[in-house]
Coordinates of C-alpha atoms and ligand atoms in Angstrom, one line a residue:
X1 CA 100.4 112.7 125.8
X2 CA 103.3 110.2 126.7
X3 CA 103.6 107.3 124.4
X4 CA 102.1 104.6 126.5
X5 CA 98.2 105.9 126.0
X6 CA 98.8 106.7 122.6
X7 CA 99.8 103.4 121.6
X8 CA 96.4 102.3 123.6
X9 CA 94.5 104.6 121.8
X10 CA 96.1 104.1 118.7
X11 CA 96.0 100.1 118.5
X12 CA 92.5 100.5 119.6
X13 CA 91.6 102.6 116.6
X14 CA 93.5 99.5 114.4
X15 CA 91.0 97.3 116.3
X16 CA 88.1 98.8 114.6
X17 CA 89.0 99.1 111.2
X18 CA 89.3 96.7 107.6
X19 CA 91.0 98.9 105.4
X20 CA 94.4 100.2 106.2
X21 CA 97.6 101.0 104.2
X22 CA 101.2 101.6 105.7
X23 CA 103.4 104.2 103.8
X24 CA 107.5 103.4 104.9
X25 CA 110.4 105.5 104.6
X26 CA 114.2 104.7 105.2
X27 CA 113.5 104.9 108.7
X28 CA 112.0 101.4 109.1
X29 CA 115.1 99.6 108.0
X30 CA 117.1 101.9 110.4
X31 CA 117.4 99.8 112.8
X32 CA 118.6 97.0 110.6
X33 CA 121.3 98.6 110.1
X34 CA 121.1 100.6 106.6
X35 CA 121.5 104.6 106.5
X36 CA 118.4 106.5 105.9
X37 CA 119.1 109.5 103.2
X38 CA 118.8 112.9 105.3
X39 CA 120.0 113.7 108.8
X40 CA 123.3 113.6 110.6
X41 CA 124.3 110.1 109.4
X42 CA 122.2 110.2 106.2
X43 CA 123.8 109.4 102.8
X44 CA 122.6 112.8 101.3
X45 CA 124.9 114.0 103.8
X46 CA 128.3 112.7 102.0
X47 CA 126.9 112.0 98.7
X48 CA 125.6 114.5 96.6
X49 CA 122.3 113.2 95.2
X50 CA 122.2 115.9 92.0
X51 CA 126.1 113.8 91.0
X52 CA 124.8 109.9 91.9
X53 CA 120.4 109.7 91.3
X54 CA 119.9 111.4 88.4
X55 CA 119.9 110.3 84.8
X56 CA 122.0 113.0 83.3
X57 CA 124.7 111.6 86.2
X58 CA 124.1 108.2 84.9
X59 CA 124.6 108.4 81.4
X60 CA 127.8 111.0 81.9
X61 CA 129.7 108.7 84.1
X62 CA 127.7 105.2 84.5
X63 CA 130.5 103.7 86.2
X64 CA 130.4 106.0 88.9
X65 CA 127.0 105.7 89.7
X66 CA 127.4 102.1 89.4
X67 CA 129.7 101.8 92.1
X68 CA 127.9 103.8 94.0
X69 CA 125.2 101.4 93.8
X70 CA 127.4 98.5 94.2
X71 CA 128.7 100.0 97.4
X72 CA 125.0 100.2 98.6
X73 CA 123.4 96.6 97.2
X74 CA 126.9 95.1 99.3
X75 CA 125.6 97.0 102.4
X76 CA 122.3 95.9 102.1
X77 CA 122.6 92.1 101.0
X78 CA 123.7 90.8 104.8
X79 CA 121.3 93.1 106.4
X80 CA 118.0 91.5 107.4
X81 CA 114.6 93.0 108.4
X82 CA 113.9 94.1 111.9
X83 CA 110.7 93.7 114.1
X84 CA 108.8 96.4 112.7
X85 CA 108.9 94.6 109.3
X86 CA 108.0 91.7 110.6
X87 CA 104.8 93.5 112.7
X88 CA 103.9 94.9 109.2
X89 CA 104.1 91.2 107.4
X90 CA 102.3 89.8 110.1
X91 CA 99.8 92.8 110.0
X92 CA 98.7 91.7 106.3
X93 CA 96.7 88.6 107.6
X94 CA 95.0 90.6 110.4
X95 CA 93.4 93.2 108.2
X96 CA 91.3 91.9 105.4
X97 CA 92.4 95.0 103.6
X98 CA 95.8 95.9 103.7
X99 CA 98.7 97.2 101.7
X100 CA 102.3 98.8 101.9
X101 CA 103.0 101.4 99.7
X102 CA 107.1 102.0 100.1
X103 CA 109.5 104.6 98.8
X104 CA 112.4 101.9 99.9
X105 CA 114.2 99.8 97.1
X106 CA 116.2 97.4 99.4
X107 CA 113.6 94.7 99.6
X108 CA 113.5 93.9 103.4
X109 CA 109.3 94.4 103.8
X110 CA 109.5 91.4 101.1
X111 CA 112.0 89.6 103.2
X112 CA 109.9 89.5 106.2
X113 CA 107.0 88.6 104.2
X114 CA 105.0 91.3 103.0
X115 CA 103.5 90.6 99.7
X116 CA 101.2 93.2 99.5
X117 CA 103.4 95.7 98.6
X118 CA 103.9 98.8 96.1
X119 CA 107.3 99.6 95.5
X120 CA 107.0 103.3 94.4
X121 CA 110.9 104.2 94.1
X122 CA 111.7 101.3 92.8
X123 CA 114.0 98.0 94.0
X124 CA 118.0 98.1 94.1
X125 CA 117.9 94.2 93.3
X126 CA 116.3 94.5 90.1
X127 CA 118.2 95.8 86.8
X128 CA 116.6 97.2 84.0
X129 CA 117.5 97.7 80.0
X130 CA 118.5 101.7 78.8
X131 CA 116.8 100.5 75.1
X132 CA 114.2 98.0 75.8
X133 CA 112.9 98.6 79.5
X134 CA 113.1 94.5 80.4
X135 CA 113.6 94.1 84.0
X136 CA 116.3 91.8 85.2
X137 CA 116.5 90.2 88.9
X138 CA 120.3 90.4 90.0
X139 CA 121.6 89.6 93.7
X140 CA 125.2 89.6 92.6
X141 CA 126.8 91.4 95.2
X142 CA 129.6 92.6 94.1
X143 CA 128.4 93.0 90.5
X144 CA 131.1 91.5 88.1
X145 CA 131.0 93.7 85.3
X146 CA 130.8 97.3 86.3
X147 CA 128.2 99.2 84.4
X148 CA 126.4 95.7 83.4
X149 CA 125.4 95.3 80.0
X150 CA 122.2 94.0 79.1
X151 CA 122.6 90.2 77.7
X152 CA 120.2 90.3 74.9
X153 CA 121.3 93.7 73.1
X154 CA 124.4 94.8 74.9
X155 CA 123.2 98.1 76.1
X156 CA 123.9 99.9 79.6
X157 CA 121.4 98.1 82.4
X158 CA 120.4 100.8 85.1
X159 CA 119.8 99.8 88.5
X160 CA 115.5 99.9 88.4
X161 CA 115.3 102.7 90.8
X162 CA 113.2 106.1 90.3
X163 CA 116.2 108.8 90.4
X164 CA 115.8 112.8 90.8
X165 CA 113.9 114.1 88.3
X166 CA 112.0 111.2 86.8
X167 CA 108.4 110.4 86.9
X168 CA 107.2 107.2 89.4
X169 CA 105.1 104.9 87.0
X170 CA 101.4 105.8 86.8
X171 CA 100.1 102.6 87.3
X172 CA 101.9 102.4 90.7
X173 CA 101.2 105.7 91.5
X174 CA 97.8 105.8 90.6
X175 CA 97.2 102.2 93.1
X176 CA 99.1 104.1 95.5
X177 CA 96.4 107.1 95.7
X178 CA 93.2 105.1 95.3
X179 CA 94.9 102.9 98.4
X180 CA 95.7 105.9 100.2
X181 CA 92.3 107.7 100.0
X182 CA 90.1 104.6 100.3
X183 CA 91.4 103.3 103.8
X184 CA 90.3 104.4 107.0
X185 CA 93.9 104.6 108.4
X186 CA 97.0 105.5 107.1
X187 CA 100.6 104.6 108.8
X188 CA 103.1 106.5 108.1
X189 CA 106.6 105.2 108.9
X190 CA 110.2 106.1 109.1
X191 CA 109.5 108.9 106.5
X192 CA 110.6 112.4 106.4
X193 CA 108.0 113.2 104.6
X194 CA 109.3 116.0 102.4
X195 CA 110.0 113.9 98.7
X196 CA 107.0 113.9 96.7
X197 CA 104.6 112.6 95.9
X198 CA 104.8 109.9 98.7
X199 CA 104.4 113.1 101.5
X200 CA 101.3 114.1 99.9
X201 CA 99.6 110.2 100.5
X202 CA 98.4 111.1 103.7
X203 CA 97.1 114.0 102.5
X204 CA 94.6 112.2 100.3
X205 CA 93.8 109.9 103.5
X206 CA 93.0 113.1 105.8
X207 CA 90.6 114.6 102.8
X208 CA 88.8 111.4 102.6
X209 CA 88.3 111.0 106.1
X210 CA 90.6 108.6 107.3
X211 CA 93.0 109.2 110.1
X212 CA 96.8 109.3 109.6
X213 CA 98.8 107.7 112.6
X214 CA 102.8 108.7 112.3
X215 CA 105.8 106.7 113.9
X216 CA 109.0 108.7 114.0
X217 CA 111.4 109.8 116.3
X218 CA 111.8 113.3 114.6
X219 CA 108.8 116.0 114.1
X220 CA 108.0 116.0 110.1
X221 CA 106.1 118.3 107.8
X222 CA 103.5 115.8 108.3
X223 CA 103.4 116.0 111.7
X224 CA 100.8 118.5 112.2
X225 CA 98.4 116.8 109.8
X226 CA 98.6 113.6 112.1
X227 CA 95.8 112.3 114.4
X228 CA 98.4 110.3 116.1
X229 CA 102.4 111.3 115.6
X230 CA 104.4 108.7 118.4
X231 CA 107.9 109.6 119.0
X232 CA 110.3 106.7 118.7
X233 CA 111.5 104.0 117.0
X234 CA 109.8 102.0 114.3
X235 CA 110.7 98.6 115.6
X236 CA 109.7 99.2 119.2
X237 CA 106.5 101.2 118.4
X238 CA 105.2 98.8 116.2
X239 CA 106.1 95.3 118.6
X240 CA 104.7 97.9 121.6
X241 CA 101.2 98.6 119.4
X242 CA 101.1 95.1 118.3
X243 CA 101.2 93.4 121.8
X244 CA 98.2 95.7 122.4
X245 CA 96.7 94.9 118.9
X246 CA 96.7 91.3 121.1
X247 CA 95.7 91.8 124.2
X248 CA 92.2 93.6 122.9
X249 CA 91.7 90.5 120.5
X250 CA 92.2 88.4 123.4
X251 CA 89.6 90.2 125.0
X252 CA 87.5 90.2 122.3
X253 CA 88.3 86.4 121.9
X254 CA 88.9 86.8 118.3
X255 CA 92.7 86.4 118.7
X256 CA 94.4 84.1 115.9
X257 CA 97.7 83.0 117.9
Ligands
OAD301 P1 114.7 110.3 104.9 O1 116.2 110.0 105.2 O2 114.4 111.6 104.3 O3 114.0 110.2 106.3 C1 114.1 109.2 107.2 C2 113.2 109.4 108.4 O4 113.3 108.2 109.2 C3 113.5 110.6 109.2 O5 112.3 111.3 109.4 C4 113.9 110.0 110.5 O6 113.6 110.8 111.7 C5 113.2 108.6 110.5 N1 113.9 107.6 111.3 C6 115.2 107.4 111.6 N2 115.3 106.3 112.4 C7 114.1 105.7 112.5 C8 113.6 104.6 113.2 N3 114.4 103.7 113.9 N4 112.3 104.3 113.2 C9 111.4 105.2 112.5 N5 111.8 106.3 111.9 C10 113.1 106.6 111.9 O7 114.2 109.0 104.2 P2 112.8 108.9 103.3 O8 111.7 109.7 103.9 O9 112.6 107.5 103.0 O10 114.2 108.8 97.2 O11 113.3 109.6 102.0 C11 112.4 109.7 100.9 C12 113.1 109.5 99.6 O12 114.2 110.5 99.6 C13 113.8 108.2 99.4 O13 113.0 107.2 98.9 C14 114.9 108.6 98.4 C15 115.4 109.8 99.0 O14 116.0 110.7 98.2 C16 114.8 108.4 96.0 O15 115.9 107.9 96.0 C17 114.0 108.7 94.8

């Protein structure tokens, strides 16, 4: 099916339902301009993950994987969120249940708006003790001591992001499963859908009966499991689905704007 019906079909099925939850990948803040992690231009590509997100790397060599992270808050802090961000904020007030799970740290669904948000990897603008777990909010970019030190007990500060090998924390974990199998549709965007145990959300939506709609340009593992998979960009998709979103509430005359 080309992409026009399915984005009929698909924001039809959106105007039917209360309860839906949107899981994002890298790929939604693609097209604002910050690298996504696999594929040709991705950053697992000329940085080996096992030697930068791990805590063995960290505490060997936490300057390293400081700059590293420098390097990445710098490239992040001008960048600002695209229209798919900004559908998804404005999709909060629509649905009188709604959340965003998101394996993304850099904070753009926030800075479009979206407050109803999980942030299951973590966020690159928030810092966090190695002895006593406080979390700090930092938007120095670039950092001026390199590894930070914590103010109160002077020990190494970690950027607050879930690294290779660590556990996501259960309570965030747990919200993010009840969310995903108590909706009755699941979006999944931008995501390659192979780190877990974000790729199995959908999973949970499927065995509960919901439906799982996908935006990507690229086939996934997930693909095959989708009642809906539209190829293309998240920004366009979502603005094209959206305008339809508006054009049935017209109809309906229950449009807000
Ligand atoms: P990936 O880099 O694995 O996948 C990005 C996905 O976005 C791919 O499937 C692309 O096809 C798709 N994509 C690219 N441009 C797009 C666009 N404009 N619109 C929509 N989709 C687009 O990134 P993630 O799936 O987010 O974890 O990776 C998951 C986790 O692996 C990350 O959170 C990170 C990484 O290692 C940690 O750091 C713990």
């Amino acid at each position: 099916m080309s992409r026009k019906p399915k984005i009929k079909q698909v924001a039809e099925m959106l105007s039917q339902v209360d309860r839906v939850t949107v899981l994002t990948g890298s790929g939604i803040s693609a097209e604002s301009g910050i690298p996504t992690f696999r594929g040709e231009e991705g950053l697992w590509k000329t940085y080996q993950a096992e030697e930068l997100a791990t805590p063995s790397a960290f505490f060997k060599n936490p300057k390293l994987v400081w700059e590293w992270y420098d390097w990445r808050r710098g490239l992040m802090a001008p960048k600002a969120p695209n229209s798919g961000h900004i559908r998804l904020a404005a999709w909060e007030k629509i649905f009188s249940t709604f959340t965003l799970i998101t394996q993304n740290i850099d904070g753009l669904h926030q800075k479009a708006g979206t407050t109803k948000i999980l942030e299951l990897h973590g966020n690159i603008w928030k810092l966090r003790c190695t002895e006593e777990g406080t979390l700090i909010e930092n938007q120095e970019v670039p950092l001026e001591v390199i590894p930070p030190l914590c103010s109160e007990c002077k020990a190494l500060l970690r950027p607050h992001v879930v690294w290779f090998g660590e556990s996501l924390e259960t309570a965030i974990l747990q919200n993010a499963i009840q969310l995903s199998s108590s909706c009755e549709v699941i979006l999944v965007i931008g995501t390659s859908s192979v780190v877990q145990p974000a790729a199995s959300l959908p999973l949970a939506t499927a065995d509960a009966g919901g439906k799982i709609i996908e935006i990507n340009p690229e086939v996934t593992p997930l693909t095959s499991y989708a009642d809906f998979s539209i190829r293309g960009k998240a920004g366009e998709i979502l603005l094209e689905i959206d305008e339809e979103l508006n054009r049935i509430n017209r109809y309906k005359g229950t449009a807000s704007q």
